[in-house]
C-alpha cells in the first residue's frame, strides 16, 4: 500500500508540474476569453485517462496508479476550474463563465470518450 501511495505521489507531482507549465504557456500565448490553461489540461487529462483505462490489464498496477490517480489526478484540476468560474461570475463576466463551463464540459467529455474509444481499439 505504501509503495502504491508513493507511485501516486510521484505521478501527482509530475502532473502538477506539467499543469503549471501548460498554464504558464497558455497565459502567454492564447486568448484570454476563458482560462485556457485550465481548459487545456482539463481536456487532455480525460483523454489520457480514457485511453489508459483500456491498458490497465497490460500494465503493472504501480505504473497504472502512477499514470491514472497520480499523473492525471495531479494534471487536471476541478478546484481551479471552479474558482476561475466564480471569479468570472463575480466580476460580471457572465458570458465568459458560461462559455468556459460549456466548453469544459463538452470538450472534457468528448476527450474522455475519444480516449476511451481509441484505447478500446488499440490497447484492449
JSON list of C-alpha atoms in Angstrom, two decimals:
[
{"chain": "A", "resi": 1, "resn": "UNK", "atom": "CA", "xyz": [0.00, 0.00, 0.00]},
{"chain": "A", "resi": 2, "resn": "UNK", "atom": "CA", "xyz": [2.81, 2.46, 0.85]},
{"chain": "A", "resi": 3, "resn": "UNK", "atom": "CA", "xyz": [4.53, 1.67, -2.46]},
{"chain": "A", "resi": 4, "resn": "UNK", "atom": "CA", "xyz": [1.34, 2.45, -4.41]},
{"chain": "A", "resi": 5, "resn": "UNK", "atom": "CA", "xyz": [0.87, 5.69, -2.46]},
{"chain": "A", "resi": 6, "resn": "UNK", "atom": "CA", "xyz": [4.41, 6.73, -3.37]},
{"chain": "A", "resi": 7, "resn": "UNK", "atom": "CA", "xyz": [3.73, 5.99, -7.03]},
{"chain": "A", "resi": 8, "resn": "UNK", "atom": "CA", "xyz": [0.57, 8.12, -6.86]},
{"chain": "A", "resi": 9, "resn": "UNK", "atom": "CA", "xyz": [2.59, 10.91, -5.22]},
{"chain": "A", "resi": 10, "resn": "UNK", "atom": "CA", "xyz": [5.31, 10.85, -7.89]},
{"chain": "A", "resi": 11, "resn": "UNK", "atom": "CA", "xyz": [2.70, 10.84, -10.66]},
{"chain": "A", "resi": 12, "resn": "UNK", "atom": "CA", "xyz": [0.81, 13.68, -8.99]},
{"chain": "A", "resi": 13, "resn": "UNK", "atom": "CA", "xyz": [3.97, 15.74, -8.68]},
{"chain": "A", "resi": 14, "resn": "UNK", "atom": "CA", "xyz": [4.79, 15.26, -12.38]},
{"chain": "A", "resi": 15, "resn": "UNK", "atom": "CA", "xyz": [1.20, 16.01, -13.42]},
{"chain": "A", "resi": 16, "resn": "UNK", "atom": "CA", "xyz": [1.09, 19.16, -11.29]},
{"chain": "A", "resi": 17, "resn": "UNK", "atom": "CA", "xyz": [4.37, 20.43, -12.70]},
{"chain": "A", "resi": 18, "resn": "UNK", "atom": "CA", "xyz": [3.19, 19.86, -16.27]},
{"chain": "A", "resi": 19, "resn": "UNK", "atom": "CA", "xyz": [-0.15, 21.54, -15.48]},
{"chain": "A", "resi": 20, "resn": "UNK", "atom": "CA", "xyz": [1.72, 24.58, -14.15]},
{"chain": "A", "resi": 21, "resn": "UNK", "atom": "CA", "xyz": [3.95, 24.76, -17.25]},
{"chain": "A", "resi": 22, "resn": "UNK", "atom": "CA", "xyz": [0.99, 24.44, -19.63]},
{"chain": "A", "resi": 23, "resn": "UNK", "atom": "CA", "xyz": [-0.94, 27.09, -17.72]},
{"chain": "A", "resi": 24, "resn": "UNK", "atom": "CA", "xyz": [2.00, 29.49, -17.89]},
{"chain": "A", "resi": 25, "resn": "UNK", "atom": "CA", "xyz": [2.39, 28.83, -21.60]},
{"chain": "A", "resi": 26, "resn": "UNK", "atom": "CA", "xyz": [-1.34, 29.39, -22.17]},
{"chain": "A", "resi": 27, "resn": "UNK", "atom": "CA", "xyz": [-1.29, 32.70, -20.28]},
{"chain": "A", "resi": 28, "resn": "UNK", "atom": "CA", "xyz": [1.40, 33.92, -22.63]},
{"chain": "A", "resi": 29, "resn": "UNK", "atom": "CA", "xyz": [0.24, 32.53, -25.98]},
{"chain": "A", "resi": 30, "resn": "UNK", "atom": "CA", "xyz": [-3.53, 32.06, -26.01]},
{"chain": "A", "resi": 31, "resn": "UNK", "atom": "CA", "xyz": [-6.54, 34.39, -26.00]},
{"chain": "A", "resi": 32, "resn": "UNK", "atom": "CA", "xyz": [-7.93, 35.31, -22.58]},
{"chain": "A", "resi": 33, "resn": "UNK", "atom": "CA", "xyz": [-11.64, 34.78, -23.27]},
{"chain": "A", "resi": 34, "resn": "UNK", "atom": "CA", "xyz": [-11.60, 31.95, -20.74]},
{"chain": "A", "resi": 35, "resn": "UNK", "atom": "CA", "xyz": [-8.85, 30.41, -18.59]},
{"chain": "A", "resi": 36, "resn": "UNK", "atom": "CA", "xyz": [-7.33, 28.46, -21.48]},
{"chain": "A", "resi": 37, "resn": "UNK", "atom": "CA", "xyz": [-4.58, 26.71, -19.50]},
{"chain": "A", "resi": 38, "resn": "UNK", "atom": "CA", "xyz": [-7.05, 25.03, -17.17]},
{"chain": "A", "resi": 39, "resn": "UNK", "atom": "CA", "xyz": [-9.36, 24.25, -20.08]},
{"chain": "A", "resi": 40, "resn": "UNK", "atom": "CA", "xyz": [-6.48, 22.66, -21.99]},
{"chain": "A", "resi": 41, "resn": "UNK", "atom": "CA", "xyz": [-5.34, 20.40, -19.13]},
{"chain": "A", "resi": 42, "resn": "UNK", "atom": "CA", "xyz": [-8.95, 19.50, -18.31]},
{"chain": "A", "resi": 43, "resn": "UNK", "atom": "CA", "xyz": [-9.36, 18.24, -21.89]},
{"chain": "A", "resi": 44, "resn": "UNK", "atom": "CA", "xyz": [-6.00, 16.46, -22.23]},
{"chain": "A", "resi": 45, "resn": "UNK", "atom": "CA", "xyz": [-6.35, 14.72, -18.83]},
{"chain": "A", "resi": 46, "resn": "UNK", "atom": "CA", "xyz": [-9.70, 13.00, -19.52]},
{"chain": "A", "resi": 47, "resn": "UNK", "atom": "CA", "xyz": [-8.39, 11.91, -22.93]},
{"chain": "A", "resi": 48, "resn": "UNK", "atom": "CA", "xyz": [-5.33, 10.30, -21.33]},
{"chain": "A", "resi": 49, "resn": "UNK", "atom": "CA", "xyz": [-7.38, 8.70, -18.58]},
{"chain": "A", "resi": 50, "resn": "UNK", "atom": "CA", "xyz": [-9.91, 7.31, -21.07]},
{"chain": "A", "resi": 51, "resn": "UNK", "atom": "CA", "xyz": [-7.06, 5.88, -23.12]},
{"chain": "A", "resi": 52, "resn": "UNK", "atom": "CA", "xyz": [-5.28, 4.38, -20.12]},
{"chain": "A", "resi": 53, "resn": "UNK", "atom": "CA", "xyz": [-8.36, 2.60, -18.79]},
{"chain": "A", "resi": 54, "resn": "UNK", "atom": "CA", "xyz": [-8.00, 0.01, -21.54]},
{"chain": "A", "resi": 55, "resn": "UNK", "atom": "CA", "xyz": [-4.35, -0.53, -20.77]},
{"chain": "A", "resi": 56, "resn": "UNK", "atom": "CA", "xyz": [-4.85, -1.43, -17.10]},
{"chain": "A", "resi": 57, "resn": "UNK", "atom": "CA", "xyz": [-4.67, -5.18, -17.63]},
{"chain": "A", "resi": 58, "resn": "UNK", "atom": "CA", "xyz": [-1.37, -4.93, -19.51]},
{"chain": "A", "resi": 59, "resn": "UNK", "atom": "CA", "xyz": [0.46, -2.66, -17.08]},
{"chain": "A", "resi": 60, "resn": "UNK", "atom": "CA", "xyz": [1.92, -3.21, -13.64]},
{"chain": "A", "resi": 61, "resn": "UNK", "atom": "CA", "xyz": [-0.50, -1.83, -11.03]},
{"chain": "A", "resi": 62, "resn": "UNK", "atom": "CA", "xyz": [2.12, 0.55, -9.63]},
{"chain": "A", "resi": 63, "resn": "UNK", "atom": "CA", "xyz": [2.62, 2.22, -13.00]},
{"chain": "A", "resi": 64, "resn": "UNK", "atom": "CA", "xyz": [-1.10, 2.26, -13.68]},
{"chain": "A", "resi": 65, "resn": "UNK", "atom": "CA", "xyz": [-1.84, 4.19, -10.46]},
{"chain": "A", "resi": 66, "resn": "UNK", "atom": "CA", "xyz": [1.16, 6.45, -11.15]},
{"chain": "A", "resi": 67, "resn": "UNK", "atom": "CA", "xyz": [-0.35, 7.43, -14.51]},
{"chain": "A", "resi": 68, "resn": "UNK", "atom": "CA", "xyz": [-4.06, 7.49, -13.58]},
{"chain": "A", "resi": 69, "resn": "UNK", "atom": "CA", "xyz": [-4.62, 8.56, -9.97]},
{"chain": "A", "resi": 70, "resn": "UNK", "atom": "CA", "xyz": [-1.21, 10.22, -9.80]},
{"chain": "A", "resi": 71, "resn": "UNK", "atom": "CA", "xyz": [-0.39, 11.93, -13.08]},
{"chain": "A", "resi": 72, "resn": "UNK", "atom": "CA", "xyz": [-3.92, 12.51, -14.43]},
{"chain": "A", "resi": 73, "resn": "UNK", "atom": "CA", "xyz": [-5.18, 13.43, -10.96]},
{"chain": "A", "resi": 74, "resn": "UNK", "atom": "CA", "xyz": [-2.37, 15.96, -10.46]},
{"chain": "A", "resi": 75, "resn": "UNK", "atom": "CA", "xyz": [-2.56, 17.20, -14.04]},
{"chain": "A", "resi": 76, "resn": "UNK", "atom": "CA", "xyz": [-6.27, 18.03, -14.15]},
{"chain": "A", "resi": 77, "resn": "UNK", "atom": "CA", "xyz": [-7.88, 20.44, -11.74]},
{"chain": "A", "resi": 78, "resn": "UNK", "atom": "CA", "xyz": [-11.50, 20.81, -10.80]},
{"chain": "A", "resi": 79, "resn": "UNK", "atom": "CA", "xyz": [-10.77, 23.21, -7.95]},
{"chain": "A", "resi": 80, "resn": "UNK", "atom": "CA", "xyz": [-9.01, 25.75, -10.20]},
{"chain": "A", "resi": 81, "resn": "UNK", "atom": "CA", "xyz": [-11.80, 25.39, -12.77]},
{"chain": "A", "resi": 82, "resn": "UNK", "atom": "CA", "xyz": [-14.36, 26.14, -10.04]},
{"chain": "A", "resi": 83, "resn": "UNK", "atom": "CA", "xyz": [-12.53, 29.17, -8.62]},
{"chain": "A", "resi": 84, "resn": "UNK", "atom": "CA", "xyz": [-11.91, 30.61, -12.09]},
{"chain": "A", "resi": 85, "resn": "UNK", "atom": "CA", "xyz": [-15.63, 30.35, -12.84]},
{"chain": "A", "resi": 86, "resn": "UNK", "atom": "CA", "xyz": [-16.57, 32.01, -9.55]},
{"chain": "A", "resi": 87, "resn": "UNK", "atom": "CA", "xyz": [-14.11, 34.81, -10.38]},
{"chain": "A", "resi": 88, "resn": "UNK", "atom": "CA", "xyz": [-15.64, 35.26, -13.84]},
{"chain": "A", "resi": 89, "resn": "UNK", "atom": "CA", "xyz": [-19.13, 35.36, -12.33]},
{"chain": "A", "resi": 90, "resn": "UNK", "atom": "CA", "xyz": [-18.37, 37.83, -9.52]},
{"chain": "A", "resi": 91, "resn": "UNK", "atom": "CA", "xyz": [-16.51, 40.13, -11.92]},
{"chain": "A", "resi": 92, "resn": "UNK", "atom": "CA", "xyz": [-19.61, 40.14, -14.13]},
{"chain": "A", "resi": 93, "resn": "UNK", "atom": "CA", "xyz": [-18.06, 38.17, -16.99]},
{"chain": "A", "resi": 94, "resn": "UNK", "atom": "CA", "xyz": [-21.16, 36.02, -17.16]},
{"chain": "A", "resi": 95, "resn": "UNK", "atom": "CA", "xyz": [-20.91, 35.06, -20.84]},
{"chain": "A", "resi": 96, "resn": "UNK", "atom": "CA", "xyz": [-17.24, 34.07, -20.47]},
{"chain": "A", "resi": 97, "resn": "UNK", "atom": "CA", "xyz": [-18.09, 31.95, -17.43]},
{"chain": "A", "resi": 98, "resn": "UNK", "atom": "CA", "xyz": [-20.81, 30.06, -19.28]},
{"chain": "A", "resi": 99, "resn": "UNK", "atom": "CA", "xyz": [-18.66, 29.64, -22.39]},
{"chain": "A", "resi": 100, "resn": "UNK", "atom": "CA", "xyz": [-15.86, 28.28, -20.19]},
{"chain": "A", "resi": 101, "resn": "UNK", "atom": "CA", "xyz": [-18.20, 25.92, -18.33]},
{"chain": "A", "resi": 102, "resn": "UNK", "atom": "CA", "xyz": [-19.79, 24.69, -21.54]},
{"chain": "A", "resi": 103, "resn": "UNK", "atom": "CA", "xyz": [-16.52, 24.18, -23.36]},
{"chain": "A", "resi": 104, "resn": "UNK", "atom": "CA", "xyz": [-15.02, 22.40, -20.35]},
{"chain": "A", "resi": 105, "resn": "UNK", "atom": "CA", "xyz": [-17.93, 20.00, -20.08]},
{"chain": "A", "resi": 106, "resn": "UNK", "atom": "CA", "xyz": [-18.34, 19.29, -23.80]},
{"chain": "A", "resi": 107, "resn": "UNK", "atom": "CA", "xyz": [-14.64, 19.07, -24.63]},
{"chain": "A", "resi": 108, "resn": "UNK", "atom": "CA", "xyz": [-13.77, 17.15, -21.46]},
{"chain": "A", "resi": 109, "resn": "UNK", "atom": "CA", "xyz": [-16.47, 14.53, -22.01]},
{"chain": "A", "resi": 110, "resn": "UNK", "atom": "CA", "xyz": [-15.64, 14.36, -25.71]},
{"chain": "A", "resi": 111, "resn": "UNK", "atom": "CA", "xyz": [-11.94, 13.89, -24.99]},
{"chain": "A", "resi": 112, "resn": "UNK", "atom": "CA", "xyz": [-12.67, 11.18, -22.40]},
{"chain": "A", "resi": 113, "resn": "UNK", "atom": "CA", "xyz": [-14.91, 9.40, -24.89]},
{"chain": "A", "resi": 114, "resn": "UNK", "atom": "CA", "xyz": [-12.35, 9.68, -27.68]},
{"chain": "A", "resi": 115, "resn": "UNK", "atom": "CA", "xyz": [-9.59, 8.39, -25.41]},
{"chain": "A", "resi": 116, "resn": "UNK", "atom": "CA", "xyz": [-11.80, 5.52, -24.25]},
{"chain": "A", "resi": 117, "resn": "UNK", "atom": "CA", "xyz": [-12.69, 4.63, -27.85]},
{"chain": "A", "resi": 118, "resn": "UNK", "atom": "CA", "xyz": [-9.08, 4.78, -29.09]},
{"chain": "A", "resi": 119, "resn": "UNK", "atom": "CA", "xyz": [-7.94, 2.78, -26.07]},
{"chain": "A", "resi": 120, "resn": "UNK", "atom": "CA", "xyz": [-10.53, 0.12, -26.83]},
{"chain": "A", "resi": 121, "resn": "UNK", "atom": "CA", "xyz": [-9.41, -0.03, -30.47]},
{"chain": "A", "resi": 122, "resn": "UNK", "atom": "CA", "xyz": [-5.67, -0.06, -29.94]},
{"chain": "A", "resi": 123, "resn": "UNK", "atom": "CA", "xyz": [-4.89, -1.05, -26.35]},
{"chain": "A", "resi": 124, "resn": "UNK", "atom": "CA", "xyz": [-7.57, -3.55, -25.27]}
]
